[in-house]
Short mmCIF file of C-alpha atoms in Angstrom, two decimals:
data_model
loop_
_atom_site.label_atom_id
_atom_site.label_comp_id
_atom_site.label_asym_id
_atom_site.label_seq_id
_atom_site.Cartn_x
_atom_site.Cartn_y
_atom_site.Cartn_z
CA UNK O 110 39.41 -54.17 63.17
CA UNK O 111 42.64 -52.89 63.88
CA UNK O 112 43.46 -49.69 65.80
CA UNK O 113 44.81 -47.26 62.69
CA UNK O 114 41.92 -48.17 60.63
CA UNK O 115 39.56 -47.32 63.39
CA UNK O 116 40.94 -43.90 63.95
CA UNK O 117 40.90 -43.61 59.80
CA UNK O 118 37.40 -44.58 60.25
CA UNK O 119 36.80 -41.73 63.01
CA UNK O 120 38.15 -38.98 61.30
CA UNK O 121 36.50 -39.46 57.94
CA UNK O 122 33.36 -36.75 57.69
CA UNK O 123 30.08 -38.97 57.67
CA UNK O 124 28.02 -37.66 54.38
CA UNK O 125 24.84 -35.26 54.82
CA UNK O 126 21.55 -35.48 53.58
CA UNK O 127 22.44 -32.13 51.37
CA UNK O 128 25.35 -32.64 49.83
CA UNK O 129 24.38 -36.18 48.48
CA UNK O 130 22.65 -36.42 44.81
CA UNK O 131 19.47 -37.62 43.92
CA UNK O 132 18.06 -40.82 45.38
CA UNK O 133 18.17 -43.52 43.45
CA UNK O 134 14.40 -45.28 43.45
CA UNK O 135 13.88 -48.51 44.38
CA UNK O 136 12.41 -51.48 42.99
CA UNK O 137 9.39 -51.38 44.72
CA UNK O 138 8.86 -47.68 44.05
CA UNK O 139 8.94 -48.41 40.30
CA UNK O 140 6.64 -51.53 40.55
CA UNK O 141 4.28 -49.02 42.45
CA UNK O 142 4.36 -46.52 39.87
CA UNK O 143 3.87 -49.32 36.83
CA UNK O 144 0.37 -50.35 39.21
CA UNK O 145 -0.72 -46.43 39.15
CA UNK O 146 -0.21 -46.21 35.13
CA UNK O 147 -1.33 -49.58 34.01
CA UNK O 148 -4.59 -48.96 36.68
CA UNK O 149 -5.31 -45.19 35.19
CA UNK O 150 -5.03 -46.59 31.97
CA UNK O 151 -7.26 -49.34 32.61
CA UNK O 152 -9.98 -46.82 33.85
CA UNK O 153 -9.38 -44.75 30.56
CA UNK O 154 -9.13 -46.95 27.93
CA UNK O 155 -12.81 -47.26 27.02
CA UNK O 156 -13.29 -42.86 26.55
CA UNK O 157 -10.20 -43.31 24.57
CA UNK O 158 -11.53 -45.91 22.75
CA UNK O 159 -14.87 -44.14 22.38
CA UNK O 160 -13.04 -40.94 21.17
CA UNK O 161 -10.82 -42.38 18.53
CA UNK O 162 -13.79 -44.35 16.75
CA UNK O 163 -16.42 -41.44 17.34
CA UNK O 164 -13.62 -39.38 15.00
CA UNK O 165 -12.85 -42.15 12.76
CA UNK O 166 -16.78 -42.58 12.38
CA UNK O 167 -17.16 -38.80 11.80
CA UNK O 168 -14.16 -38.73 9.46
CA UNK O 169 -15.52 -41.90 7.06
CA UNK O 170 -19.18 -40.29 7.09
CA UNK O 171 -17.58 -36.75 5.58
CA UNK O 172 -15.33 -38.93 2.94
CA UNK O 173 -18.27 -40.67 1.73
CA UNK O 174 -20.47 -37.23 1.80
CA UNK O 175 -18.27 -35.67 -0.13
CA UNK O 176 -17.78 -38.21 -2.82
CA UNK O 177 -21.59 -38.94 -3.29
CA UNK O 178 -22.35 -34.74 -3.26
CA UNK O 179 -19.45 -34.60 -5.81
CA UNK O 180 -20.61 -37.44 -8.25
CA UNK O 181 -24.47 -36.21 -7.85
CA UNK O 182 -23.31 -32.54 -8.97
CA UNK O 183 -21.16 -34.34 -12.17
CA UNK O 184 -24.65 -35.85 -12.92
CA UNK O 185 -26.57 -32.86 -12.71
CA UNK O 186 -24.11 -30.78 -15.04
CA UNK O 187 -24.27 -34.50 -17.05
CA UNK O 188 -28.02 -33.75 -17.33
CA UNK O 189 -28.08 -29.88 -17.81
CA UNK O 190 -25.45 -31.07 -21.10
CA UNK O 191 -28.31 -33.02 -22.10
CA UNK O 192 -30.95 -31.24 -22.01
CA UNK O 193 -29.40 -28.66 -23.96
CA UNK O 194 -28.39 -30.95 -26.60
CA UNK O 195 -32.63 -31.70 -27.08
CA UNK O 196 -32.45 -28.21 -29.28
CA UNK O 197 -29.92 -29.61 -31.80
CA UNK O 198 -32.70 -30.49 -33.59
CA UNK O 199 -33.85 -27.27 -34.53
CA UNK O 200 -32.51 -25.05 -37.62
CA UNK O 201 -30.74 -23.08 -35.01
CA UNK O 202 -30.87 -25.20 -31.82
CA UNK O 203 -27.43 -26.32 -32.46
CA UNK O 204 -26.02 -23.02 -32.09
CA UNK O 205 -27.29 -21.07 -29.21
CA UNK O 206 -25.32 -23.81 -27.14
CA UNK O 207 -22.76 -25.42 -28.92
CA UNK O 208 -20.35 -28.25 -27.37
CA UNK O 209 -17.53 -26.07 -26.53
CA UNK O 210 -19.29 -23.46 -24.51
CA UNK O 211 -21.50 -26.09 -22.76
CA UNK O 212 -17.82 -27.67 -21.71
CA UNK O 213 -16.59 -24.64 -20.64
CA UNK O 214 -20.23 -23.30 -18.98
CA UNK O 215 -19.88 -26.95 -17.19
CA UNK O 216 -16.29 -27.22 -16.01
CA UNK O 217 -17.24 -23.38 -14.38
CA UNK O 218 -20.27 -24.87 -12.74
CA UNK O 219 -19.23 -28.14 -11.49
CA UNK O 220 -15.85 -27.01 -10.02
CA UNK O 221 -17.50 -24.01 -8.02
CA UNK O 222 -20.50 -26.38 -6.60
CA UNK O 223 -17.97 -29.15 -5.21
CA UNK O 224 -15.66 -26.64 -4.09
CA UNK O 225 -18.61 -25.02 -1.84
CA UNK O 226 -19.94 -29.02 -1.25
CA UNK O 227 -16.95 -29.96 -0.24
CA UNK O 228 -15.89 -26.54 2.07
CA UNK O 229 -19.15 -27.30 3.99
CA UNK O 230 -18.74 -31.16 4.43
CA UNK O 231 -15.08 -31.18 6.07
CA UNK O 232 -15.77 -28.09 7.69
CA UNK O 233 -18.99 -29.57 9.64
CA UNK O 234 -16.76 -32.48 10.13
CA UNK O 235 -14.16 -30.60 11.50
CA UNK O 236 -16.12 -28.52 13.98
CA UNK O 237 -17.64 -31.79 14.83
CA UNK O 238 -14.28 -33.65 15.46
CA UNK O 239 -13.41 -30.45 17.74
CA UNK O 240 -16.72 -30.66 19.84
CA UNK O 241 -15.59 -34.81 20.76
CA UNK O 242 -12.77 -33.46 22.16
CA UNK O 243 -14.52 -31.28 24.63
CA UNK O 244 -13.22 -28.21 23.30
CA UNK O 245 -15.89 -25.31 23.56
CA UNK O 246 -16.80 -24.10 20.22
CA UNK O 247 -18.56 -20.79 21.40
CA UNK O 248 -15.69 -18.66 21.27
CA UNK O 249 -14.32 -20.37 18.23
CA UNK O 250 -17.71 -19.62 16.36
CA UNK O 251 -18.41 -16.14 18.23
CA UNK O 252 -14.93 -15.07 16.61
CA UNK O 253 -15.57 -16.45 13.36
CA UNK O 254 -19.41 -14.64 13.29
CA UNK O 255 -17.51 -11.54 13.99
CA UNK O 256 -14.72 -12.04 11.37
CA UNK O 257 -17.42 -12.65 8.62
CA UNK O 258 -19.36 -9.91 9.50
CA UNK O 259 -16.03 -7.59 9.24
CA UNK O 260 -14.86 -9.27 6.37
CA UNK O 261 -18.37 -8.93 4.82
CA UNK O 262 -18.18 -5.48 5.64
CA UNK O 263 -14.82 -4.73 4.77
CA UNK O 264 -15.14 -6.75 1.20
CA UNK O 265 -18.43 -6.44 0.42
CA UNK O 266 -17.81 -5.24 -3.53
CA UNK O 267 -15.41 -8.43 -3.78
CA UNK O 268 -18.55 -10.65 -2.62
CA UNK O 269 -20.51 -8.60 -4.73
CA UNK O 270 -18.43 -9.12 -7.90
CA UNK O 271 -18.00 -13.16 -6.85
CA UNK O 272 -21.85 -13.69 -6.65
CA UNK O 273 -22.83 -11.97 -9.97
CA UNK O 274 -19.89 -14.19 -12.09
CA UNK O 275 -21.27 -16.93 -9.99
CA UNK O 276 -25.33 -16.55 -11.13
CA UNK O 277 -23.49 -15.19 -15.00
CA UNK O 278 -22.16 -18.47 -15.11
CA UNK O 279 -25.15 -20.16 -14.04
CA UNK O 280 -27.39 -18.87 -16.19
CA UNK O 281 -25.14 -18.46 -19.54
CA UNK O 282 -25.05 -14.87 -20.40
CA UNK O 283 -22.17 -15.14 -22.10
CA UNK O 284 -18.89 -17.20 -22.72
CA UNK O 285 -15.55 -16.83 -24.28
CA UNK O 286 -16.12 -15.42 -28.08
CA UNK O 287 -18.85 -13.89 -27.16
CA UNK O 288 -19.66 -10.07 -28.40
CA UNK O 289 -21.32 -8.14 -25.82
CA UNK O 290 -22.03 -4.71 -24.71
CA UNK O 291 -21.80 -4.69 -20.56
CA UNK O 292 -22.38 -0.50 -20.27
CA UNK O 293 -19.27 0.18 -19.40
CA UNK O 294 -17.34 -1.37 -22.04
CA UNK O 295 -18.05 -3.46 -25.24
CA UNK O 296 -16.41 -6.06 -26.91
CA UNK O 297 -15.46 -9.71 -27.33
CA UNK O 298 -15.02 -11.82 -24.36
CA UNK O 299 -11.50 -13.55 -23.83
CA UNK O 300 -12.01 -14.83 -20.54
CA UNK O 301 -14.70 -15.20 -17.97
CA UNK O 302 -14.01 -15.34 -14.04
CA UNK O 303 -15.92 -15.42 -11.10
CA UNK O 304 -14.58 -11.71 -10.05
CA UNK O 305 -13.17 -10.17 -13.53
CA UNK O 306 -14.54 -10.91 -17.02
CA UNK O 307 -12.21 -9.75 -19.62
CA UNK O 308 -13.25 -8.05 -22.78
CA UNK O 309 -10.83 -7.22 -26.26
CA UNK O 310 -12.59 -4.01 -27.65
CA UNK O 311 -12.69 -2.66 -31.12
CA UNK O 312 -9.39 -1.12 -31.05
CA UNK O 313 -8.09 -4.21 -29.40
CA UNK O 314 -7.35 -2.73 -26.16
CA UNK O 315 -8.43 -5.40 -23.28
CA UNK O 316 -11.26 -4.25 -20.33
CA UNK O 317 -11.37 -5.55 -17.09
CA UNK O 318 -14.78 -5.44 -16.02
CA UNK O 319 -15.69 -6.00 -12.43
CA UNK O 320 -18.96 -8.21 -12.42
CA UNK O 321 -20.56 -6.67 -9.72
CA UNK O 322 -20.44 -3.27 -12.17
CA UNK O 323 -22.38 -4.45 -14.84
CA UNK O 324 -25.69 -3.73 -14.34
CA UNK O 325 -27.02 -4.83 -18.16
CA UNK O 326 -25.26 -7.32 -20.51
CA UNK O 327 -26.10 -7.31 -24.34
CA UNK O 328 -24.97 -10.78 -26.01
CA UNK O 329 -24.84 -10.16 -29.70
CA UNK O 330 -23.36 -13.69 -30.07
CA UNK O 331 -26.14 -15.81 -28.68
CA UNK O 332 -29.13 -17.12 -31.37
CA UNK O 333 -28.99 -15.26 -34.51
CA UNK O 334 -28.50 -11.58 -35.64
CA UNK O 335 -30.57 -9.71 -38.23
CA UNK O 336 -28.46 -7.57 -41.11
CA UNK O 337 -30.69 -4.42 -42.62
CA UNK O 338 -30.05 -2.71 -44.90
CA UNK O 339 -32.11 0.56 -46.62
CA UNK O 340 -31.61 1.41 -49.85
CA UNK O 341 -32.51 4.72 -50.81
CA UNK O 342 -33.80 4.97 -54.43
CA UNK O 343 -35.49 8.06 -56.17
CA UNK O 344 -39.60 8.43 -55.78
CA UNK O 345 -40.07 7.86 -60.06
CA UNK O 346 -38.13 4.49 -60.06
CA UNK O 347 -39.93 1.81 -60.96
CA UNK O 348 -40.87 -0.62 -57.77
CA UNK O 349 -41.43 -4.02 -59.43
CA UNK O 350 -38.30 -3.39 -61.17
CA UNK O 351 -36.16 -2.24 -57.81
CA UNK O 352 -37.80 -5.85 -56.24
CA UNK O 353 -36.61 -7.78 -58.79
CA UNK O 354 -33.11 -6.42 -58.97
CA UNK O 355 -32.38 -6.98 -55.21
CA UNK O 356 -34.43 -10.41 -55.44
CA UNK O 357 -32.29 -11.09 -57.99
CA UNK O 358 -28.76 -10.37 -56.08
CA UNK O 359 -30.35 -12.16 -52.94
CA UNK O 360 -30.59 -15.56 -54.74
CA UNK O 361 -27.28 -15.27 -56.11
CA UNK O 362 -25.69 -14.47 -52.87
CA UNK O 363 -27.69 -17.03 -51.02
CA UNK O 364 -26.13 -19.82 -53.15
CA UNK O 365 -22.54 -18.33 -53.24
CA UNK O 366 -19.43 -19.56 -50.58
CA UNK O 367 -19.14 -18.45 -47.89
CA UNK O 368 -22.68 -16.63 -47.81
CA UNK O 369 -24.49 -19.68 -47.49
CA UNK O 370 -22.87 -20.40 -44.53
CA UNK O 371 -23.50 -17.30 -42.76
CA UNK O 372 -27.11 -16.69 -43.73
CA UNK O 373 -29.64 -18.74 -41.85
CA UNK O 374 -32.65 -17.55 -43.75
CA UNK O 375 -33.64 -16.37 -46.88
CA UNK O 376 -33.00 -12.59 -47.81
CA UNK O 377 -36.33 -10.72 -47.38
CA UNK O 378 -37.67 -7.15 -49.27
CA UNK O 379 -40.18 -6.20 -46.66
CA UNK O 380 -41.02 -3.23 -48.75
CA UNK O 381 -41.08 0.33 -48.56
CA UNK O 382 -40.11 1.67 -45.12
CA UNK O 383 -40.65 5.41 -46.03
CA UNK O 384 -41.64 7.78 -49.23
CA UNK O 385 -40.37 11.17 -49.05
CA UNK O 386 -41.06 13.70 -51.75
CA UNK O 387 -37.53 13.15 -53.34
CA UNK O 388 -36.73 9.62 -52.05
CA UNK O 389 -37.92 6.28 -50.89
CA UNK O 390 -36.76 3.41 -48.89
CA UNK O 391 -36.99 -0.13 -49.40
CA UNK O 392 -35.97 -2.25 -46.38
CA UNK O 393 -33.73 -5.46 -47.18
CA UNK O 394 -33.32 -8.00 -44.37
CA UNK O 395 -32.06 -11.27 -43.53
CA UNK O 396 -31.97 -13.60 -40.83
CA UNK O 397 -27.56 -14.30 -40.19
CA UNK O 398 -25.14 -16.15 -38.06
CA UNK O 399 -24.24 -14.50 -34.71
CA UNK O 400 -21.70 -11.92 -34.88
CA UNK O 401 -21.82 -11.92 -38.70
CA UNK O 402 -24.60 -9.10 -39.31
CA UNK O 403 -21.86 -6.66 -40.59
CA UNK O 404 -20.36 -8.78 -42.97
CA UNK O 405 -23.49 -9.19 -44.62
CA UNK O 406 -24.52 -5.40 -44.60
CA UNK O 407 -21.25 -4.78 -46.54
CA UNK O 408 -21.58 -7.31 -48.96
CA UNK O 409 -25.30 -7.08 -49.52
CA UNK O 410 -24.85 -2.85 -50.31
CA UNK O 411 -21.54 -4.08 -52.52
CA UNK O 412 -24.39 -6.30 -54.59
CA UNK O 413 -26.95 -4.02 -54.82
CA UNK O 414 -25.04 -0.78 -56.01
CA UNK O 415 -23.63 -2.72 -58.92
CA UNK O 416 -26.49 -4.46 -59.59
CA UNK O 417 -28.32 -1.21 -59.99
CA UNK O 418 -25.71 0.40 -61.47
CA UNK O 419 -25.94 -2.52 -64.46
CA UNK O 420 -29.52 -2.13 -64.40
CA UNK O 421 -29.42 2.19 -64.36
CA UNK O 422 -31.24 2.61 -61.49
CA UNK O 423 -30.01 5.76 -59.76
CA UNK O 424 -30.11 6.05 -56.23
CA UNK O 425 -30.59 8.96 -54.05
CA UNK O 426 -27.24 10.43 -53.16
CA UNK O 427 -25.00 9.92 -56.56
CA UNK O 428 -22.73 12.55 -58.20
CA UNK O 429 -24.57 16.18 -58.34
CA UNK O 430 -26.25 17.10 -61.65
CA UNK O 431 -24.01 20.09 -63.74
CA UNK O 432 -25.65 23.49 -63.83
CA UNK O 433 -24.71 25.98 -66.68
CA UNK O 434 -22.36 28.74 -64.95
CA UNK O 435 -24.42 31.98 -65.20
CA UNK O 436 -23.20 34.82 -67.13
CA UNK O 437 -20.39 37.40 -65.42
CA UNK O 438 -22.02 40.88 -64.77
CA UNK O 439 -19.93 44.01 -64.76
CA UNK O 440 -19.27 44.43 -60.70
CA UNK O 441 -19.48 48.28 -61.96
CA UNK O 442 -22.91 47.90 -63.20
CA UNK O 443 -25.14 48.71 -59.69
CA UNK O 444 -22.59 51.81 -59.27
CA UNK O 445 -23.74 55.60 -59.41
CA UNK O 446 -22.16 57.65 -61.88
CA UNK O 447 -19.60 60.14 -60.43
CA UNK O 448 -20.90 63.58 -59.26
CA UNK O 449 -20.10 66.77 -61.57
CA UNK O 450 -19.48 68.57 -58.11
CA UNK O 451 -16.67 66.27 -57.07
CA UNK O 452 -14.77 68.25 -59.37
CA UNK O 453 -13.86 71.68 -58.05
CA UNK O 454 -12.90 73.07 -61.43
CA UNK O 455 -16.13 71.77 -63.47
CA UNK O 456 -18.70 74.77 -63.86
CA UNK O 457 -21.65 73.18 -61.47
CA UNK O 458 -19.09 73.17 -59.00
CA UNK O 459 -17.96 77.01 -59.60
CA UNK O 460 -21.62 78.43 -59.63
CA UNK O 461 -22.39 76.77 -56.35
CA UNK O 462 -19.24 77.99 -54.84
CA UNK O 463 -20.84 80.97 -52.96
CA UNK O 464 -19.68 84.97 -53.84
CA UNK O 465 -16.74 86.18 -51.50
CA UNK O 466 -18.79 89.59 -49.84
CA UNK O 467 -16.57 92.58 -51.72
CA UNK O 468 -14.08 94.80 -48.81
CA UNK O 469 -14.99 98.48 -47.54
CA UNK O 470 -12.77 101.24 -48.02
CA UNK O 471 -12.75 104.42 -46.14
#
């Protein structure tokens, strides 16, 4: 080496641990680090292993739960369709359940049984799949325990009002068409839900009814209704006759479009339902489609009025019977006659006027 590039050499600063970057590792550090990894891995391979097919196992075990839950609850709705289709047989069978409402009763059923199947099957899974993973589930459940009892609590009228649509459903008190009287409102159903069952009411104004409120529920849709009807007829008519004129308009109506339809029995006298000393009542009844008791009423009075009327057979409550107008009195007649002393110039009223007493003099 030559002298100048010596002394170059000299005065250059040697480099310091601090101001230098980053070593750079070696080979034989990253072949050392590759042993650690592929070694920790070796040792861990087999919980992994275990992990992964523990979930997979729990995961395949809830799929096939849930499918076999949901296909048995199709079959039991299947079987409750069914069963109520052994009644068709009947006069009336056919109507107390008829194909629509059982579709609509079972679509209602079966989707609110495999939604709770199905909430309870991956749920269980889920808490399962958490508990492989070493994860403590007591504070997880201790919160949730207190955030249903608040909840329950907090929302107890909208658990209320789920449960009873739930058990309505179940047991078929009433569907869409229906008319029914729930207490606090009356009318025809439009819609059912599991909280709120709507109802269009006489005026056609629509009611939301809670259905934890209703505490009673009259279906006048379901089976059959009954039409009565009293007619009121003087006590000197003749009964036989009466009979035979209403038996008469019942076998004419009973063959007649669309009344043939709507009544599902023959139209009954039952006889007198009261006898009053200026009227009597017969009671007329018949067995009718649901909903359709009104229709009859009207039409059945409509019959029987003319009918009578064509037959004269008064009834109690027709137009008054003229009286002769009595004969006009004087309104002078129950006067007094006028006093002779009201008169102060007639001579009873001068001799009781009494003497004026004649002046002294002195």
């Amino acid at each position: 080496m030559s002298l100048s590039a010596a002394l170059l050499a000299a005065a250059e600063p040697s480099p310091s641990p601090s101001v230098t970057g980053p070593t750079v590792p070696t080979l034989q550090d990253a072949q050392e680090r590759a042993t650690n990894a592929a070694s920790w891995v070796e040792e861990n391979w087999s919980t992994w292993l275990a992990i992964g097919l523990r979930v997979l196992l729990i995961v395949v075990i809830a799929a096939v739960l849930r499918v076999m839950v949901r296909r048995a609850i199709t079959k039991l709705i299947d079987r409750m369709n069914r069963t109520a289709q052994a009644v068709d047989g009947t006069a009336i069978g056919g109507l107390l359940v008829n194909v629509e409402r059982r579709r609509q009763r079972s679509q209602a059923i079966g989707s609110v049984l495999r939604s709770v199947a199905s909430f309870l099957i991956m749920g269980t899974a889920a808490l399962m799949i958490l508990s492989t993973f070493d994860i403590n589930l007591a504070p997880l459940l201790a919160s949730a325990g207190v955030a249903g009892v608040a909840i329950g609590f907090g929302a107890r009228n909208l658990v209320t009002d789920f449960l009873s649509g739930v058990f309505m459903i179940l047991e078929d008190q009433y569907g869409v068409g229906d008319q029914i009287d729930a207490g606090v409102a009356s009318g025809e159903v439009i819609e059912v839900g599991l909280r709120v069952t709507k109802l269009r009411g006489d005026n056609g104004e629509i009611w939301y009814v809670r259905n934890g409120e209703v505490k009673r529920i009259g279906n006048l849709s379901q089976g059959w209704s009954t039409a009565g009807v009293d007619v009121t007829v003087r006590p000197t008519e003749d009964l036989d006759r009466v009979k035979a004129v209403i038996s008469d308009v019942a076998e004419r109506m009973s063959k007649e479009e669309p009344w043939n339809e709507m009544l599902w029995g023959p139209i009954e006298v039952l006889g007198l339902d009261s006898v009053l000393l200026e009227s009597m009542v017969v009671r007329v009844t018949a067995k009718t489609m649901p909903g359709k008791s009104l229709t009859v009423e009207r039409e059945l009075r409509w019959r029987i009025k003319r009918a009578f009327d064509a037959a004269d057979i008064q009834m109690v409550g027709g137009p008054p019977v003229p009286v002769d107008d009595a004969v006009a009195t004087d309104p002078t007649a129950g006067m007094a006659a006028p006093s002779a002393y009201a008169n102060a110039t007639s001579p009873q009223s001068q001799a009781a006027t009494p003497l004026t007493p004649p002046s002294v003099t002195k």
